[in-house]
CSV table of C-alpha atoms and ligand atoms in Angstrom, one decimal:
chain,number,residue,atom,x,y,z
C,103,MET,CA,50.7,-38.5,-29.6
C,104,THR,CA,51.9,-40.4,-26.5
C,105,ASP,CA,49.4,-41.4,-23.9
C,106,PRO,CA,49.3,-39.1,-20.9
C,107,THR,CA,50.4,-40.6,-17.6
C,108,PRO,CA,48.1,-43.4,-16.7
C,109,PRO,CA,45.9,-42.8,-13.7
C,110,ASP,CA,47.4,-43.8,-10.4
C,111,PRO,CA,45.0,-46.4,-9.0
C,112,ALA,CA,45.8,-45.4,-5.5
C,113,VAL,CA,44.6,-41.9,-6.3
C,114,SER,CA,41.6,-42.6,-8.5
C,115,ALA,CA,40.1,-45.5,-6.5
C,116,ARG,CA,36.7,-45.0,-4.9
C,117,LEU,CA,37.0,-44.8,-1.1
C,118,ILE,CA,34.1,-46.7,0.6
C,119,VAL,CA,33.5,-46.4,4.4
C,120,THR,CA,31.3,-49.0,6.0
C,121,GLY,CA,29.9,-48.3,9.5
C,122,ALA,CA,30.0,-44.7,8.4
C,123,HIS,CA,27.8,-43.4,11.2
C,124,GLY,CA,30.0,-44.7,14.0
C,125,GLN,CA,32.7,-42.8,15.7
C,126,VAL,CA,35.6,-43.5,13.4
C,127,GLY,CA,33.4,-43.7,10.2
C,128,ARG,CA,32.1,-40.2,10.8
C,129,GLU,CA,35.7,-38.8,11.2
C,130,LEU,CA,36.8,-40.5,8.0
C,131,LEU,CA,33.9,-38.9,6.1
C,132,ARG,CA,34.6,-35.5,7.6
C,133,LEU,CA,38.3,-35.7,6.4
C,134,ALA,CA,37.4,-37.3,3.1
C,135,PRO,CA,34.0,-35.9,2.0
C,136,ALA,CA,34.3,-37.4,-1.4
C,137,ALA,CA,34.2,-40.9,0.1
C,138,LEU,CA,31.1,-43.0,-0.1
C,139,GLY,CA,29.9,-43.7,3.4
C,140,TYR,CA,27.4,-46.4,4.2
C,141,GLY,CA,25.7,-46.6,7.6
C,142,ARG,CA,24.2,-49.8,8.7
C,143,GLY,CA,20.8,-48.9,7.2
C,144,ASP,CA,22.4,-48.5,3.8
C,145,LEU,CA,24.7,-51.5,4.0
C,146,ASP,CA,24.6,-54.4,6.5
C,147,ILE,CA,28.1,-55.9,6.1
C,148,THR,CA,26.7,-59.4,6.9
C,149,ASP,CA,24.5,-59.3,3.8
C,150,ALA,CA,26.7,-60.7,1.0
C,151,ALA,CA,24.3,-59.7,-1.8
C,152,ALA,CA,24.1,-56.1,-0.6
C,153,VAL,CA,27.9,-55.9,-0.1
C,154,ARG,CA,28.4,-57.2,-3.7
C,155,ALA,CA,26.0,-54.7,-5.1
C,156,ARG,CA,27.8,-51.7,-3.4
C,157,LEU,CA,31.4,-52.6,-4.2
C,158,ALA,CA,33.3,-52.4,-7.5
C,159,PRO,CA,36.7,-53.5,-8.8
C,160,GLY,CA,39.5,-51.1,-7.6
C,161,ASP,CA,37.5,-49.8,-4.6
C,162,VAL,CA,39.4,-49.2,-1.3
C,163,VAL,CA,37.1,-50.1,1.5
C,164,VAL,CA,37.7,-49.0,5.1
C,165,ASN,CA,35.5,-51.2,7.4
C,166,CYS,CA,34.5,-49.3,10.5
C,167,ALA,CA,31.4,-51.4,11.0
C,168,ALA,CA,31.5,-53.5,14.2
C,169,TYR,CA,29.6,-54.8,17.2
C,170,THR,CA,31.3,-52.6,19.8
C,171,ALA,CA,29.1,-53.1,22.9
C,172,VAL,CA,31.9,-54.9,24.9
C,173,ASP,CA,29.8,-55.9,27.9
C,174,ARG,CA,26.6,-56.8,26.0
C,175,ALA,CA,28.7,-59.1,23.8
C,176,GLU,CA,29.2,-61.4,26.7
C,177,THR,CA,25.6,-62.5,26.4
C,178,ASP,CA,24.8,-61.4,22.9
C,179,THR,CA,27.4,-63.7,21.4
C,180,GLU,CA,25.7,-64.4,18.1
C,181,ALA,CA,25.3,-60.8,17.2
C,182,ALA,CA,28.8,-60.0,18.3
C,183,TYR,CA,30.2,-62.7,16.0
C,184,ALA,CA,27.9,-61.6,13.1
C,185,GLY,CA,29.1,-58.0,13.2
C,186,ASN,CA,32.8,-58.7,14.1
C,187,ALA,CA,33.5,-62.0,12.2
C,188,THR,CA,30.8,-62.8,9.6
C,189,GLY,CA,30.6,-59.2,8.3
C,190,PRO,CA,34.4,-58.8,7.9
C,191,ALA,CA,34.6,-62.2,6.2
C,192,VAL,CA,31.9,-61.2,3.7
C,193,LEU,CA,33.6,-57.9,3.0
C,194,ALA,CA,37.0,-59.7,2.6
C,195,ALA,CA,35.7,-62.4,0.2
C,196,THR,CA,33.9,-59.8,-1.9
C,197,CYS,CA,36.9,-57.5,-2.1
C,198,ALA,CA,39.1,-60.5,-3.1
C,199,ASP,CA,36.6,-61.5,-5.7
C,200,LEU,CA,36.2,-58.1,-7.2
C,201,GLY,CA,39.8,-56.9,-6.9
C,202,ALA,CA,39.2,-54.3,-4.3
C,203,ARG,CA,41.3,-53.4,-1.2
C,204,LEU,CA,40.1,-53.7,2.3
C,205,ILE,CA,41.3,-51.9,5.4
C,206,HIS,CA,39.7,-53.5,8.5
C,207,LEU,CA,39.8,-52.1,12.0
C,208,SER,CA,40.5,-54.3,15.0
C,209,THR,CA,41.3,-53.8,18.6
C,210,ASP,CA,43.8,-54.0,21.5
C,211,TYR,CA,41.3,-56.4,23.1
C,212,VAL,CA,42.6,-59.3,21.0
C,213,PHE,CA,45.5,-59.4,23.5
C,214,PRO,CA,45.3,-60.9,26.9
C,215,GLY,CA,46.6,-57.8,28.7
C,216,THR,CA,49.1,-59.6,30.8
C,217,HIS,CA,52.2,-57.8,29.3
C,218,ASP,CA,54.1,-55.0,31.0
C,219,ARG,CA,55.4,-53.7,27.6
C,220,PRO,CA,53.5,-52.6,24.5
C,221,TYR,CA,52.0,-55.3,22.3
C,222,ASP,CA,53.6,-55.7,18.9
C,223,THR,CA,51.9,-57.0,15.8
C,224,CYS,CA,53.8,-60.3,16.1
C,225,ASP,CA,52.9,-60.9,19.8
C,226,PRO,CA,50.5,-63.8,20.4
C,227,THR,CA,46.9,-62.9,20.8
C,228,GLY,CA,44.6,-64.3,23.5
C,229,PRO,CA,41.4,-62.4,24.0
C,230,GLY,CA,39.6,-62.8,27.3
C,231,THR,CA,36.2,-61.4,26.2
C,232,VAL,CA,33.6,-62.4,23.6
C,233,TYR,CA,34.1,-59.0,22.0
C,234,GLY,CA,37.9,-59.6,21.7
C,235,LYS,CA,37.4,-63.2,20.5
C,236,SER,CA,34.9,-62.1,17.8
C,237,LYS,CA,37.2,-59.4,16.6
C,238,LEU,CA,40.1,-61.9,16.4
C,239,ALA,CA,37.9,-64.2,14.4
C,240,GLY,CA,37.2,-61.2,12.1
C,241,GLU,CA,41.0,-60.4,11.7
C,242,GLN,CA,41.7,-64.1,10.8
C,243,ALA,CA,38.9,-64.2,8.2
C,244,VAL,CA,40.0,-61.0,6.6
C,245,LEU,CA,43.7,-62.1,6.4
C,246,ALA,CA,42.7,-65.5,5.1
C,247,GLN,CA,40.3,-64.4,2.5
C,248,CYS,CA,41.7,-61.2,1.0
C,249,ALA,CA,45.4,-60.9,0.0
C,250,ASP,CA,44.9,-57.2,-0.5
C,251,ALA,CA,43.8,-56.4,3.1
C,252,HIS,CA,45.2,-54.7,6.1
C,253,VAL,CA,44.1,-55.2,9.7
C,254,VAL,CA,44.7,-52.1,11.7
C,255,ARG,CA,44.4,-52.6,15.5
C,256,THR,CA,43.6,-49.5,17.5
C,257,ALA,CA,42.5,-48.7,21.0
C,258,TRP,CA,40.6,-46.5,23.5
C,259,VAL,CA,39.1,-44.3,20.7
C,260,TYR,CA,37.3,-41.1,21.6
C,261,SER,CA,36.2,-38.0,19.9
C,262,GLY,CA,35.1,-36.1,23.0
C,263,ARG,CA,31.5,-36.2,22.0
C,264,GLY,CA,28.5,-38.3,22.9
C,265,SER,CA,29.2,-41.0,25.5
C,266,ASP,CA,32.8,-41.8,25.0
C,267,PHE,CA,35.2,-41.9,27.9
C,268,VAL,CA,36.5,-38.3,27.5
C,269,ALA,CA,33.0,-36.8,27.0
C,270,THR,CA,31.8,-38.8,30.0
C,271,MET,CA,34.6,-37.4,32.2
C,272,VAL,CA,33.7,-33.8,31.1
C,273,ARG,CA,30.1,-34.5,32.0
C,274,LEU,CA,31.0,-36.0,35.4
C,275,GLU,CA,33.2,-33.0,36.2
C,276,ARG,CA,30.1,-30.8,35.9
C,277,ASP,CA,27.9,-33.2,37.9
C,278,ARG,CA,30.0,-34.5,40.7
C,279,ASP,CA,32.5,-33.3,43.3
C,280,THR,CA,34.7,-36.3,43.0
C,281,VAL,CA,35.0,-39.2,40.5
C,282,ASP,CA,36.5,-42.6,41.1
C,283,VAL,CA,38.3,-44.0,38.1
C,284,VAL,CA,40.2,-47.3,37.7
C,285,ASP,CA,43.9,-47.2,37.8
C,286,ASP,CA,44.5,-50.8,36.8
C,287,GLU,CA,43.6,-50.6,33.1
C,288,VAL,CA,46.4,-49.2,31.0
C,289,GLY,CA,46.1,-48.5,27.3
C,290,SER,CA,46.6,-46.1,24.4
C,291,PRO,CA,44.0,-43.3,24.3
C,292,THR,CA,43.4,-42.5,20.6
C,293,TYR,CA,41.7,-39.4,19.2
C,294,ALA,CA,39.3,-40.4,16.4
C,295,PRO,CA,40.4,-37.7,13.9
C,296,ASP,CA,44.0,-38.7,14.3
C,297,LEU,CA,43.1,-42.3,13.6
C,298,ALA,CA,41.0,-41.3,10.6
C,299,ALA,CA,43.9,-39.3,9.2
C,300,ALA,CA,46.2,-42.3,9.7
C,301,LEU,CA,43.8,-44.6,7.9
C,302,LEU,CA,43.5,-42.3,5.0
C,303,GLU,CA,47.3,-42.3,4.7
C,304,LEU,CA,47.2,-46.1,4.7
C,305,THR,CA,44.7,-46.1,1.8
C,306,ARG,CA,47.6,-44.7,-0.3
C,307,ARG,CA,50.0,-47.4,0.9
C,308,PRO,CA,49.0,-50.8,-0.4
C,309,ASP,CA,52.5,-52.0,0.1
C,310,ALA,CA,52.3,-51.6,3.9
C,311,PRO,CA,52.4,-54.7,6.1
C,312,ARG,CA,49.1,-56.6,6.5
C,313,VAL,CA,48.8,-56.2,10.3
C,314,LEU,CA,49.5,-52.8,11.8
C,315,HIS,CA,48.9,-51.0,15.1
C,316,ALA,CA,47.7,-47.4,15.0
C,317,THR,CA,47.1,-45.4,18.2
C,318,ASN,CA,48.2,-42.1,19.6
C,319,ALA,CA,51.7,-42.4,21.2
C,320,GLY,CA,52.2,-43.1,24.9
C,321,LYS,CA,50.1,-44.8,27.5
C,322,ALA,CA,47.8,-44.0,30.3
C,323,SER,CA,45.6,-45.6,32.9
C,324,ARG,CA,41.9,-44.7,32.8
C,325,PHE,CA,42.6,-42.7,36.0
C,326,GLU,CA,45.5,-40.8,34.3
C,327,LEU,CA,43.4,-40.1,31.3
C,328,ALA,CA,40.5,-38.8,33.5
C,329,ARG,CA,42.9,-36.6,35.4
C,330,ALA,CA,44.2,-35.2,32.2
C,331,VAL,CA,40.7,-34.4,31.1
C,332,PHE,CA,40.0,-32.5,34.3
C,333,ALA,CA,43.2,-30.6,34.0
C,334,GLY,CA,42.5,-29.9,30.3
C,335,ILE,CA,39.2,-28.2,31.1
C,336,GLY,CA,40.6,-26.2,34.0
C,337,ALA,CA,39.2,-28.3,36.8
C,338,ASP,CA,41.2,-29.6,39.8
C,339,PRO,CA,42.6,-33.0,38.7
C,340,THR,CA,42.8,-34.3,42.3
C,341,ARG,CA,38.9,-34.5,42.2
C,342,VAL,CA,39.6,-37.7,40.2
C,343,ARG,CA,40.5,-40.5,42.7
C,344,PRO,CA,42.1,-43.8,41.8
C,345,CYS,CA,40.4,-47.1,42.5
C,346,ASP,CA,40.8,-50.6,41.1
C,347,SER,CA,38.5,-52.4,38.8
C,348,THR,CA,37.0,-54.6,41.5
C,349,ALA,CA,35.1,-51.4,42.5
C,350,PHE,CA,33.4,-51.5,39.1
C,351,PRO,CA,32.7,-55.2,38.2
C,352,ARG,CA,31.6,-55.5,34.6
C,353,PRO,CA,30.5,-58.5,32.5
C,354,ALA,CA,33.5,-58.2,30.3
C,355,ARG,CA,36.8,-58.0,32.1
C,356,ARG,CA,39.1,-55.5,30.3
C,357,PRO,CA,42.8,-56.3,29.7
C,358,ALA,CA,44.9,-54.8,32.5
C,359,PHE,CA,47.6,-53.6,30.0
C,360,SER,CA,46.8,-53.3,26.3
C,361,VAL,CA,49.2,-50.6,25.1
C,362,LEU,CA,49.9,-51.1,21.3
C,363,SER,CA,53.4,-50.6,20.0
C,364,PRO,CA,53.8,-48.0,17.3
C,365,ARG,CA,56.7,-50.0,15.7
C,366,SER,CA,54.8,-51.5,12.8
C,367,TRP,CA,53.4,-48.2,11.8
C,368,ALA,CA,56.8,-46.4,12.0
C,369,GLU,CA,58.7,-49.1,10.2
C,370,ALA,CA,56.2,-49.0,7.3
C,371,GLY,CA,57.2,-45.3,6.8
C,372,LEU,CA,53.7,-44.2,7.8
C,373,THR,CA,53.5,-40.9,9.7
C,374,PRO,CA,53.7,-41.5,13.5
C,375,LEU,CA,50.6,-40.5,15.5
C,376,ARG,CA,51.3,-37.8,18.0
C,377,ASP,CA,51.4,-38.2,21.8
C,378,TRP,CA,47.9,-38.8,23.4
C,379,ARG,CA,48.2,-35.7,25.6
C,380,SER,CA,48.6,-33.4,22.7
C,381,ALA,CA,45.6,-35.0,20.9
C,382,LEU,CA,43.5,-34.8,24.0
C,383,GLY,CA,44.3,-31.1,24.2
C,384,ASP,CA,42.8,-30.6,20.7
C,385,ALA,CA,39.8,-32.7,21.5
C,386,LEU,CA,39.0,-30.7,24.6
C,387,ALA,CA,39.6,-27.4,22.7
C,388,ARG,CA,37.2,-28.5,20.0
C,389,ARG,CA,34.4,-30.0,22.1
C,390,SER,CA,32.1,-27.1,21.7
C,391,ASP,CA,32.6,-26.7,17.9
L,134,LIG,N1,35.8,-47.2,20.1
L,134,LIG,C1,36.9,-47.8,20.6
L,134,LIG,O1,37.4,-47.5,21.7
L,134,LIG,C2,37.7,-48.9,19.8
L,134,LIG,C3,38.8,-49.4,20.3
L,134,LIG,C4,39.5,-50.4,19.5
L,134,LIG,C5,39.0,-50.8,18.3
L,134,LIG,N2,37.9,-50.2,17.8
L,134,LIG,C6,37.4,-50.7,16.5
L,134,LIG,O2,37.3,-49.6,15.6
L,134,LIG,C7,36.3,-49.8,14.7
L,134,LIG,C8,35.3,-48.6,14.7
L,134,LIG,O3,34.8,-48.4,16.1
L,134,LIG,P1,33.9,-47.2,16.4
L,134,LIG,O4,34.3,-46.7,17.8
L,134,LIG,O5,33.7,-46.2,15.3
L,134,LIG,O6,32.5,-48.0,16.7
L,134,LIG,P2,31.0,-47.5,16.7
L,134,LIG,O7,31.0,-46.0,17.0
L,134,LIG,O8,30.3,-48.4,17.6
L,134,LIG,O9,30.5,-47.7,15.2
L,134,LIG,C9,30.3,-48.9,14.7
L,134,LIG,C10,29.3,-48.8,13.6
L,134,LIG,O10,29.1,-50.0,13.0
L,134,LIG,C11,27.7,-50.2,12.7
L,134,LIG,N3,27.4,-51.6,12.5
L,134,LIG,C12,27.3,-52.6,13.4
L,134,LIG,N4,27.0,-53.8,12.8
L,134,LIG,C13,26.9,-53.5,11.5
L,134,LIG,C14,26.7,-54.3,10.4
L,134,LIG,N5,26.4,-55.6,10.5
L,134,LIG,N6,26.7,-53.7,9.1
L,134,LIG,C15,26.9,-52.4,9.0
L,134,LIG,N7,27.2,-51.6,10.1
L,134,LIG,C16,27.2,-52.1,11.3
L,134,LIG,C17,27.1,-49.7,14.0
L,134,LIG,O11,25.7,-49.4,13.7
L,134,LIG,P3,24.7,-49.5,14.9
L,134,LIG,O12,25.0,-48.5,15.9
L,134,LIG,O13,23.4,-49.3,14.2
L,134,LIG,O14,24.8,-50.9,15.5
L,134,LIG,C18,27.9,-48.4,14.2
L,134,LIG,O15,27.4,-47.3,13.5
L,134,LIG,C19,35.6,-51.1,15.1
L,134,LIG,O16,36.1,-52.1,14.3
L,134,LIG,C20,36.0,-51.3,16.6
L,134,LIG,O17,36.1,-52.6,16.9
L,134,LIG,C21,37.2,-49.3,18.5
């Protein structure tokens, strides 16, 4: 009797999500409930022995763990580099050693933000913040240490819950007559469930390029995004007023323009992410689920 079709490793591999209690990790687990999700309490990605104990040959690891407090990173440099550079390096070295795949998330903040056109994967990086520098160090470690790794840069992620930008605008609409929002930061608003679905598609595409950009399509300033939130919940969008970032000085200066080009994702034959306005509509419709 002939052997049945051998198992497709891309289908039978265990899916592991690190940073599983964060915004993107939670959405991945919601869309892929069979995945093994490890929060920081279960698995600290900087702990090489613990990482080794949790992973096995053939695993596909999606690393959502990161130090994401952008302003705090300016003074908490050591912790930022531990979470964003050392941890990913440990994961990458372990995956390479075991024969596991790694999909590692990175950020638009690796770019300087001086462009007036979307950043492509081949554009020079040049982060201006400790967070961006630590994430770039993480990207470099992952690519150097694990041949079977992808770095996926995303941006401006929200789910419409908790304290993300969209949820904050919904709350401010209730609490204030007018809200001033910066008009000189332009980026790619990205709905966490859309990003999670995109990452799951990538788990089935080991042949895709090693560095990819994945965001909802289109671009917006923070001000435009806030107005779209107000309009989407039936409030008067003119209650959101434009200002520039000098009105809100913060420890970490954000890139002025960090829109990510969808070219790499589309050219890999991966499903393009929809326009950010359509995604925002879904997020607002679901916020009371
Ligand atoms: N959110 C955005 O707008 C955005 C934009 C661009 C790129 N990204 C990237 O997307 C990825 C996911 O972001 P997110 O928004 O889901 O972030 P998040 O909500 O802050 O989640 C990150 C998770 O990682 C955990 N973590 C931190 N250090 C860890 C460690 N050493 N070991 C294990 N877990 C650790 C955190 O736990 P604690 O809370 O206990 O520290 C948290 O649960 C990150 O790589 C981030 O850099 C996010």
